[in-house]
Short mmCIF file of C-alpha atoms in Angstrom, two decimals:
data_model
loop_
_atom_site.label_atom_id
_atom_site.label_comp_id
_atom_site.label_asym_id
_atom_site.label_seq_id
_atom_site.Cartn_x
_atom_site.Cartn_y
_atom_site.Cartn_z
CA UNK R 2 -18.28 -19.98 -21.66
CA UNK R 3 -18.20 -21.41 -17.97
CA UNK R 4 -21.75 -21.74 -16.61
CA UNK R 5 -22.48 -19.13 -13.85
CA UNK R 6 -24.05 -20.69 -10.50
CA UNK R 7 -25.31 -19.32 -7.95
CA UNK R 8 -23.30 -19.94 -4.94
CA UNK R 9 -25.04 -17.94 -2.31
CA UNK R 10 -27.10 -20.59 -0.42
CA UNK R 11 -24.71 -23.18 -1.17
CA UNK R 12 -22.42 -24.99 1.15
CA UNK R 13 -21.42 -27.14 -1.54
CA UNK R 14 -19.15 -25.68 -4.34
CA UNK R 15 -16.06 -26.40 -6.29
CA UNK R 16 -13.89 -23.37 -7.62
CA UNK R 17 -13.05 -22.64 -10.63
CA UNK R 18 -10.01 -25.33 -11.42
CA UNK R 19 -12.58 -28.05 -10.64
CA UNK R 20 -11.38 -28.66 -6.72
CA UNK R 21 -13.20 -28.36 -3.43
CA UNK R 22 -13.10 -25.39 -1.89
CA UNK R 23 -12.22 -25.93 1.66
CA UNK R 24 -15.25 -25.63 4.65
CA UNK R 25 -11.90 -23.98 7.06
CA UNK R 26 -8.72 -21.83 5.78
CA UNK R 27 -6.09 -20.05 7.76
CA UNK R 28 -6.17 -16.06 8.11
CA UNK R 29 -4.91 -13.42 10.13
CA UNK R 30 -6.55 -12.07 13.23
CA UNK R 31 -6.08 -9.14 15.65
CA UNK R 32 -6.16 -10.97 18.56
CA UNK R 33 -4.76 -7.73 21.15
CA UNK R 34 -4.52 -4.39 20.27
CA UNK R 35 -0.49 -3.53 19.75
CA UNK R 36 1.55 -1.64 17.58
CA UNK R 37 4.23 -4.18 17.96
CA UNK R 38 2.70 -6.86 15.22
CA UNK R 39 3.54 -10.02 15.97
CA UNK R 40 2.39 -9.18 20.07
CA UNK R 41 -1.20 -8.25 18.45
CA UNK R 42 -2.04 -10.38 15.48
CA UNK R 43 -2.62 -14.18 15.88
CA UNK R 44 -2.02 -16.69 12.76
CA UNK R 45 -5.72 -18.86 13.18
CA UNK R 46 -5.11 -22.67 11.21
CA UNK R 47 -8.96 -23.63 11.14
CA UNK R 48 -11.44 -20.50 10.31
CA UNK R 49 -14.30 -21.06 8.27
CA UNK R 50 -14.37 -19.82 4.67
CA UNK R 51 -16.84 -17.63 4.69
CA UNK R 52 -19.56 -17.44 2.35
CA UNK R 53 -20.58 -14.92 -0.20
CA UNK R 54 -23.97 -13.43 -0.18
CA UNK R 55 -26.11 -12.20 -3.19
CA UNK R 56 -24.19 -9.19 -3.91
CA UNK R 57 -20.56 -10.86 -3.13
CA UNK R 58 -17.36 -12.84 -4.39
CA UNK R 59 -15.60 -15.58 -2.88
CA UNK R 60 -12.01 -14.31 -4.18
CA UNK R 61 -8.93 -16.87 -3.11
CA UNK R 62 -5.94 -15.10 -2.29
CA UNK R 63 -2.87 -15.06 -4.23
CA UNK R 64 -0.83 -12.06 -3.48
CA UNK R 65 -1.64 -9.63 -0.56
CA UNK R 66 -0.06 -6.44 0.12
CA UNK R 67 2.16 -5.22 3.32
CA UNK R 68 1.00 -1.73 4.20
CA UNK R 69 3.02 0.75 6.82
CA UNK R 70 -0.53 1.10 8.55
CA UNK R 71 -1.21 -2.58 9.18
CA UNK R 72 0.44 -1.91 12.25
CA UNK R 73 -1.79 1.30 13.07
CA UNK R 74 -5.21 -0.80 12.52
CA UNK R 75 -3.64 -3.64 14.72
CA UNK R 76 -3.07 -0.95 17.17
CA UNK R 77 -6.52 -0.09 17.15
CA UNK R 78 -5.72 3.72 16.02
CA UNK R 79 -8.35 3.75 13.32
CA UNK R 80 -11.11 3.17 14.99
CA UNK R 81 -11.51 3.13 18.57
CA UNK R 82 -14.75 1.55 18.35
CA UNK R 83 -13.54 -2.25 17.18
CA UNK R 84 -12.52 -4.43 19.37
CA UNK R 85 -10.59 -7.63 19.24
CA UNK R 86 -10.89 -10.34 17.17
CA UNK R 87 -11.04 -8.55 14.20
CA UNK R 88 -9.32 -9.56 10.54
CA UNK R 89 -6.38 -7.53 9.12
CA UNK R 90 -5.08 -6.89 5.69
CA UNK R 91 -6.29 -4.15 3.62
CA UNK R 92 -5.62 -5.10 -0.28
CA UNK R 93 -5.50 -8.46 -1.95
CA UNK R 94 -5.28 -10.31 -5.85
CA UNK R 95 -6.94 -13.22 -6.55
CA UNK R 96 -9.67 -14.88 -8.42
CA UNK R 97 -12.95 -15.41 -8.16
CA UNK R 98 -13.76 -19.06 -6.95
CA UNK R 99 -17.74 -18.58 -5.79
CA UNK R 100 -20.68 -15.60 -5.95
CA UNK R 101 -23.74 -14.72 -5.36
CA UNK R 102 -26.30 -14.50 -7.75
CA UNK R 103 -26.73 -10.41 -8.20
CA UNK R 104 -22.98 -10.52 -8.03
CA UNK R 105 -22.80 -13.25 -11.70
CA UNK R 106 -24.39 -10.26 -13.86
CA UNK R 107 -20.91 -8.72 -13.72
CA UNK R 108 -18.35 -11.58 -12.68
CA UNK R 109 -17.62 -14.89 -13.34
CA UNK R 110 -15.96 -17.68 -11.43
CA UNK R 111 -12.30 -17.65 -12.27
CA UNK R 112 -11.92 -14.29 -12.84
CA UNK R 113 -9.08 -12.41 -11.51
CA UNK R 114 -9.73 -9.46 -9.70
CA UNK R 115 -8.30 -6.82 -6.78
CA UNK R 116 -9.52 -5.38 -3.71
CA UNK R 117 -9.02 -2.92 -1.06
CA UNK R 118 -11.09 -4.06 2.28
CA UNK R 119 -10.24 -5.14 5.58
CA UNK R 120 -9.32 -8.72 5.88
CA UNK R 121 -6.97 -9.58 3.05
CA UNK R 122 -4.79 -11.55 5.62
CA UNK R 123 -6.53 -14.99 4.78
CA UNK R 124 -6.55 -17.74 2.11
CA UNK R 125 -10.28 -16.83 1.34
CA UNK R 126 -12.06 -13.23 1.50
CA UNK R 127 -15.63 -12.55 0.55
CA UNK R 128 -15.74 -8.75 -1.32
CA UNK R 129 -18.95 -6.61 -2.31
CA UNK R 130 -18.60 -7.04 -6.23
CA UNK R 131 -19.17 -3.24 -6.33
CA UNK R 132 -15.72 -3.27 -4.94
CA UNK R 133 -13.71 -5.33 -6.88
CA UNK R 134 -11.64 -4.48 -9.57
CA UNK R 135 -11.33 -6.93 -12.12
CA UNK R 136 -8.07 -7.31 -13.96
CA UNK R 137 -6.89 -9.10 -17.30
CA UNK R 138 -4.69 -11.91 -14.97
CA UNK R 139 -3.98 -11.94 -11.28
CA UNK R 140 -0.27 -10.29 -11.43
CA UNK R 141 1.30 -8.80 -8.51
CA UNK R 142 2.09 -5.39 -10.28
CA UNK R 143 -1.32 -4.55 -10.18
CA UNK R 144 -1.31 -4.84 -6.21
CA UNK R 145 1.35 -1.97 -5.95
CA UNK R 146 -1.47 0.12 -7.46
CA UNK R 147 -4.66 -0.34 -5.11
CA UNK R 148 -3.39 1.37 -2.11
CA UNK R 149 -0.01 2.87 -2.98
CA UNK R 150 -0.67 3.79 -6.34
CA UNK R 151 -3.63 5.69 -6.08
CA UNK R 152 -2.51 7.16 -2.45
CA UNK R 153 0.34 9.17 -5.29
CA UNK R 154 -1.59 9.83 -7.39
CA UNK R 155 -4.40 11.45 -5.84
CA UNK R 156 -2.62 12.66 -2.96
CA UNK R 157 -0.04 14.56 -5.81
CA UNK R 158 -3.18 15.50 -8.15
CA UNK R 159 -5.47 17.02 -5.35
CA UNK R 160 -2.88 18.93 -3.27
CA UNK R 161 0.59 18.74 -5.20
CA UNK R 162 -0.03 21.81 -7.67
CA UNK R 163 2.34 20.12 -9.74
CA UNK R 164 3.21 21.61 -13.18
CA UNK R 165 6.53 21.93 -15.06
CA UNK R 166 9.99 22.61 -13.27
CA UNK R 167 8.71 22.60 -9.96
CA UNK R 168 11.28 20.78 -7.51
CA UNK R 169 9.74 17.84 -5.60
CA UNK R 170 11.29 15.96 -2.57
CA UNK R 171 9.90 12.41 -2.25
CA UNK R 172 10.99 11.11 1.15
CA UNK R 173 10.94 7.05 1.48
CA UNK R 174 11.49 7.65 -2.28
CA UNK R 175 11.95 3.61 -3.23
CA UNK R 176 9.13 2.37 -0.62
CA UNK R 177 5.82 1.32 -2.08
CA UNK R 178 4.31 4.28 -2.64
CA UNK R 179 7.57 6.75 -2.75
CA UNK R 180 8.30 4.98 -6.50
CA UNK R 181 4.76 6.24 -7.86
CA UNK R 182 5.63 9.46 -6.29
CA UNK R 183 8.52 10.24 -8.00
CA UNK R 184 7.38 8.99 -11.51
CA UNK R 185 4.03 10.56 -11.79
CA UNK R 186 6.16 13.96 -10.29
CA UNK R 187 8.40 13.09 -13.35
CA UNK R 188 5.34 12.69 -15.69
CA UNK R 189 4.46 16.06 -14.69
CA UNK R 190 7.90 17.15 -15.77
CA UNK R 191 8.98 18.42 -12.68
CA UNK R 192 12.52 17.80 -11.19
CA UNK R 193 12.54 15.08 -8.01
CA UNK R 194 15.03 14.54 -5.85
CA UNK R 195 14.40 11.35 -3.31
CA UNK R 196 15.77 10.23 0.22
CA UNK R 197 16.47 6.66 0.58
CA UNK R 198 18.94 4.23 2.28
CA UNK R 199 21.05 3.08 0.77
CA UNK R 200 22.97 3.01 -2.75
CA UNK R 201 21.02 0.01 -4.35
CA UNK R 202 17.87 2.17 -3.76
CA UNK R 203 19.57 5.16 -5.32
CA UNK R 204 20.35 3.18 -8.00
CA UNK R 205 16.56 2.15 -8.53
CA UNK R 206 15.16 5.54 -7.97
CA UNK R 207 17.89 7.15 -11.00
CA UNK R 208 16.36 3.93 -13.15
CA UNK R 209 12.97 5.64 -12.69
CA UNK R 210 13.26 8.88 -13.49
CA UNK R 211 14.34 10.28 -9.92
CA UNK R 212 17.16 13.68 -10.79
CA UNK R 213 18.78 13.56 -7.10
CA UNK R 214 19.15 10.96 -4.70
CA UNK R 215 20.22 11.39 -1.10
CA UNK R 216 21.11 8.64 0.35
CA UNK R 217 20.35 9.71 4.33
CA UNK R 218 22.88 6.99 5.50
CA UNK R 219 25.75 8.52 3.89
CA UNK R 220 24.63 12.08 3.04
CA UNK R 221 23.29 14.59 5.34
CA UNK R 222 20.39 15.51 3.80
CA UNK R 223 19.87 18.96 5.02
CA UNK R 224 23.06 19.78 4.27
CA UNK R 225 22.06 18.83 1.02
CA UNK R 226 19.03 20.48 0.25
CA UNK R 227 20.54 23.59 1.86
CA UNK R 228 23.66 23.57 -0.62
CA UNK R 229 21.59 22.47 -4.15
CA UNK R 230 18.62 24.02 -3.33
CA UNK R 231 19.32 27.19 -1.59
CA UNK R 232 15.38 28.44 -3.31
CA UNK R 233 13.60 25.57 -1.45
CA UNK R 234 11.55 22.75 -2.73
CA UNK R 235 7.69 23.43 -4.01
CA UNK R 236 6.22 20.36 -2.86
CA UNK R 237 7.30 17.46 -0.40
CA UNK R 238 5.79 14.44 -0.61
CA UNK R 239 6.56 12.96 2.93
CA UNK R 240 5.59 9.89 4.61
CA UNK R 241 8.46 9.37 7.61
CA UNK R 242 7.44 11.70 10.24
CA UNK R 243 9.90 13.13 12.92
CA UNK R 244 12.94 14.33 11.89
CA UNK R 245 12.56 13.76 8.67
CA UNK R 246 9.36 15.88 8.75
CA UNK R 247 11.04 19.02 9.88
CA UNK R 248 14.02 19.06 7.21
CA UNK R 249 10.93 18.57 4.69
CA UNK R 250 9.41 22.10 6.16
CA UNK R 251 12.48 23.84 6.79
CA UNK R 252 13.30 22.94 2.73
CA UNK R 253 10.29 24.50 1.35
CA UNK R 254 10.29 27.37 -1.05
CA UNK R 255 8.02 30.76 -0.96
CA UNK R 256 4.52 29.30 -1.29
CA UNK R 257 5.64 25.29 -1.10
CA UNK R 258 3.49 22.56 -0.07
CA UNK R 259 3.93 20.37 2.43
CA UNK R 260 1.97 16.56 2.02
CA UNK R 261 1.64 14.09 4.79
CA UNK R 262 0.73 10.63 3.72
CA UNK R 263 2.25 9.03 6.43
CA UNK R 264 4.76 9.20 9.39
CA UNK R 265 5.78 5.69 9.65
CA UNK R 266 9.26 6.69 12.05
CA UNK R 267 6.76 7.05 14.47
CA UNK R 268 4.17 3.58 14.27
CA UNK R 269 5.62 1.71 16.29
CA UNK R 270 5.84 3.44 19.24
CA UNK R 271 2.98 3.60 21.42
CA UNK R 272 1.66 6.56 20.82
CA UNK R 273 2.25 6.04 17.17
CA UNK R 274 4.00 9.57 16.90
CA UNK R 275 7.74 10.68 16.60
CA UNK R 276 7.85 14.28 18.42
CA UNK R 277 8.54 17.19 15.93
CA UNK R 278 9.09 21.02 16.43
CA UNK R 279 5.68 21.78 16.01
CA UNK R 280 5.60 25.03 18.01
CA UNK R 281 7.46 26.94 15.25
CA UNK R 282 5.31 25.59 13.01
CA UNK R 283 3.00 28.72 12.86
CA UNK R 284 5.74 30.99 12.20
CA UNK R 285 7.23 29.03 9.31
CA UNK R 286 4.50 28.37 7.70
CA UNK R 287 3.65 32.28 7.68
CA UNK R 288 7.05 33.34 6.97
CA UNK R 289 6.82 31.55 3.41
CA UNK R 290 3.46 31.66 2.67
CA UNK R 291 3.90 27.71 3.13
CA UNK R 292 1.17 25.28 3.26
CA UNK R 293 1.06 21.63 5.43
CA UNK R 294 -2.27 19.27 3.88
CA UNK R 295 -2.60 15.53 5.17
CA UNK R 296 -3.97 13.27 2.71
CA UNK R 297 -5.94 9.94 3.73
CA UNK R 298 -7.18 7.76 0.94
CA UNK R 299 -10.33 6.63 2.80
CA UNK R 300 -11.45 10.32 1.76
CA UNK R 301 -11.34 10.55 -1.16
CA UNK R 302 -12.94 7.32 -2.11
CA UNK R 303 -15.21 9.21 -4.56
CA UNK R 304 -11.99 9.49 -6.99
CA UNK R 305 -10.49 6.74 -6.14
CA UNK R 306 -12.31 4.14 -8.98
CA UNK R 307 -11.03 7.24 -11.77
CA UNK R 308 -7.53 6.66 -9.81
CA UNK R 309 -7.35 3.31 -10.61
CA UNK R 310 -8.63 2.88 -14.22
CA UNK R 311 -6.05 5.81 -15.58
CA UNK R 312 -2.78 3.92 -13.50
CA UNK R 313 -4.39 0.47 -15.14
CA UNK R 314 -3.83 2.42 -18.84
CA UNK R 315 -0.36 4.12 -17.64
CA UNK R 316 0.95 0.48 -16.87
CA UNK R 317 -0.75 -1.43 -19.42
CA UNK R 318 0.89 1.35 -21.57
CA UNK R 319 4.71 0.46 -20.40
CA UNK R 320 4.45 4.38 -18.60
CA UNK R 321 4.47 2.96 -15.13
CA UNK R 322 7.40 0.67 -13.40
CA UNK R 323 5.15 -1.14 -10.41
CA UNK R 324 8.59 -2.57 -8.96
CA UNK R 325 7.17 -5.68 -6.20
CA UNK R 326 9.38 -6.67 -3.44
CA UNK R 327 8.37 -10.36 -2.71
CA UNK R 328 11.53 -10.26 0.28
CA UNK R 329 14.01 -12.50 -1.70
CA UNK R 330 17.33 -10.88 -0.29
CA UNK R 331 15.99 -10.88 3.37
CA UNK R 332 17.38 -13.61 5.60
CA UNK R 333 14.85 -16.12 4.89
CA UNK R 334 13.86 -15.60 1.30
CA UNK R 335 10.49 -15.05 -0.50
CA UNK R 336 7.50 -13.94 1.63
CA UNK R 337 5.25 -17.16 0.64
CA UNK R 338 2.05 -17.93 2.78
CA UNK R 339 0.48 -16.31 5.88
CA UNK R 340 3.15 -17.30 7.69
CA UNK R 341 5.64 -15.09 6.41
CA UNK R 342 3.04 -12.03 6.51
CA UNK R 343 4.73 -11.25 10.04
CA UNK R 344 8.71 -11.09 8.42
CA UNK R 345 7.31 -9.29 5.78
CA UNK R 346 6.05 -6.27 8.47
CA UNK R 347 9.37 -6.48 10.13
CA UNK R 348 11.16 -6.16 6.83
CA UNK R 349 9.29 -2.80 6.02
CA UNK R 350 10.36 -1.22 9.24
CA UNK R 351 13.71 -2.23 8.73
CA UNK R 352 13.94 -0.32 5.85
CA UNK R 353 14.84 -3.25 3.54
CA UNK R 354 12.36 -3.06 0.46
CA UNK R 355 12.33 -1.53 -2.37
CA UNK R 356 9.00 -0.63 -4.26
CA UNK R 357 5.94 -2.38 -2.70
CA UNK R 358 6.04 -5.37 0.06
CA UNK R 359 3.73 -8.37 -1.77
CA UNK R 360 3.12 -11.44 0.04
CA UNK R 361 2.35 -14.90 -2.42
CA UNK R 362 0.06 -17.28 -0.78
CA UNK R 363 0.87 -20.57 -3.07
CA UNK R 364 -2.60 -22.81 -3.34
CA UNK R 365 -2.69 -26.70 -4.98
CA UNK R 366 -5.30 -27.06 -6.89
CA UNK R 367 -6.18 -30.52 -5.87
CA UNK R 368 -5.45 -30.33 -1.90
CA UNK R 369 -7.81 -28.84 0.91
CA UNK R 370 -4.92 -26.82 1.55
#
């Protein structure tokens, strides 16, 4: 067994494959507040590595996730109170290269674990133990699962109502968290029809369970719902905002439920919002007995641990496909390094990817990077 050292007052330490660990790394900053990405977030060469305290580990990144929202928290729409420079990424994969003492009763150095916390955008990110998950091998499957994964799943368990032969509509149905949408909906043995792009999605989406597809490129997909589903849907799972947000509501059954995880037609403007007909919103809504519930991970962080252990089992299991999009067909190839953070963000609002957005940052064992 590897001797456990306590790394929290020293500046001194190797990691776990027996080479220096760095004194500066490169990471992300928000540098201006923008919802336009590459205007607002600055790549910085020379940063410290920062060090972990009693209760913390030193993880080194090797696969960080690409979220719709980066652009919302580099746009400042979280929290009005922070102010530039602040660091950006919300979920990371790595392992464990340093820790505090408090933090060794439960870790070790070289252990592989995830995250969800601000500043997974860098080579190096220090994490409160308490919030690590730690995983059998640093894989980028389990990445899809932090924030997507257990935004369907709770989202779906808390306010879907789901049971068997309900019809769902999954819109963004092959995006990141759209593909644990329509399997857990599956799971649940309900029938799930999902709007995507193009053909190659649709193709995806059937290989996962999904009973419709509507491609919205070639297919009008009111026209759609209207002619298959003349009863309505039961519950929309819906995460593109404007237009697509008032063919969801228009589509729902007597008593169907409307969930917003997301509007991301509308992030990069500057208001962040696509306008919708929300003045006959009231009327709808009474006319079927119809509900609209927003869901935000960040509250319900109390379930969120239970989340995560029972998608662990379902794809440990084989129950789960966690399809990662590391950008290989776009124009420039695989999203490898900090560097390509910024093509990977213009990829997702392009509407390229299919299943979740994973960046690889590549590390030599032997150089100071």
């Amino acid at each position: 067994s590897r001797p456990i050292l306590d790394m929290s007052y020293s500046r001194h330490f190797l990691d776990f494959q027996g080479s220096s660990i760095p004194s500066s790394m490169k990471k992300l900053v928000v540098t201006k507040l923008s919802q336009n990405f590459r205007e607002a977030v600055t790549l910085q060469q020379n940063s410290p590595v920062p060090l972990p305290g009693d209760g913390d580990l030193l993880v080194r990144n090797r696969f960080v996730g690409i979220n719709a929202s980066d652009i919302n928290y580099s746009a400042g729409r979280y929290d009005a109170s922070v102010k530039p420079p602040f660091d950006i990424g919300f979920e990371g994969v790595g392992e464990v290269v340093a820790l505090g003492l408090s933090a060794s009763a439960d870790y070790t150095v070289g252990q592989a674990v995830a995250y969800v916390k601000a500043g997974s955008f860098a080579e190096y990110t220090v994490v409160p133990a308490r919030q690590a998950v730690p995983l059998p091998t640093a894989k980028p499957e389990f990445l899809t699962l932090m924030v997507s994964g257990a935004t369907a799943y709770l989202s779906l368990k808390e306010l879907g109502d789901l049971s068997e032969g309900k019809k769902v509509l999954v819109t963004a149905a092959a995006g990141g968290t759209g593909q644990f949408a329509v399997q857990l909906a599956k799971k649940a043995k309900c029938h799930v029809i999902g709007t995507c792009s193009s053909d190659e999605k649709g193709g995806f989406l059937k290989s996962i369970g999904c009973d419709r597809t509507i491609n919205y490129k070639t297919e009008n997909v009111e026209s759609v719902l209207r002619k298959d589903y003349p009863e309505g849907v039961d519950v929309v799972y819906e995460s593109v905002g404007g237009k697509m947000f008032d063919l969801a509501l228009n589509a729902l059954a007597i008593k169907g439920r409307l969930i917003v995880i997301g509007f991301i037609a509308g992030y990069q403007n500057p208001t962040g919002l696509q306008p919708i007909k929300a003045e006959l919103l009231p009327a709808k809504l009474l006319k079927k007995s119809a509900s609209v519930r927003g869901f935000f991970l960040n509250h319900y962080l109390s379930d969120y641990k239970m989340a995560l252990q029972h998608l662990l089992k379902m794809y440990e299991r084989g129950d789960l496909v966690c399809e990662v999009d590391f950008g290989d067909m776009s124009p420039e190839g695989k999203f490898t390094g900090l560097e390509s953070v910024f093509r990977a963000v213009d990829y997702m609002y392009m509407g390229k990817n299919i299943g979740k957005i994973v960046v690889e940052l590549p590390h030599s064992v032997n150089s100071k990077l």
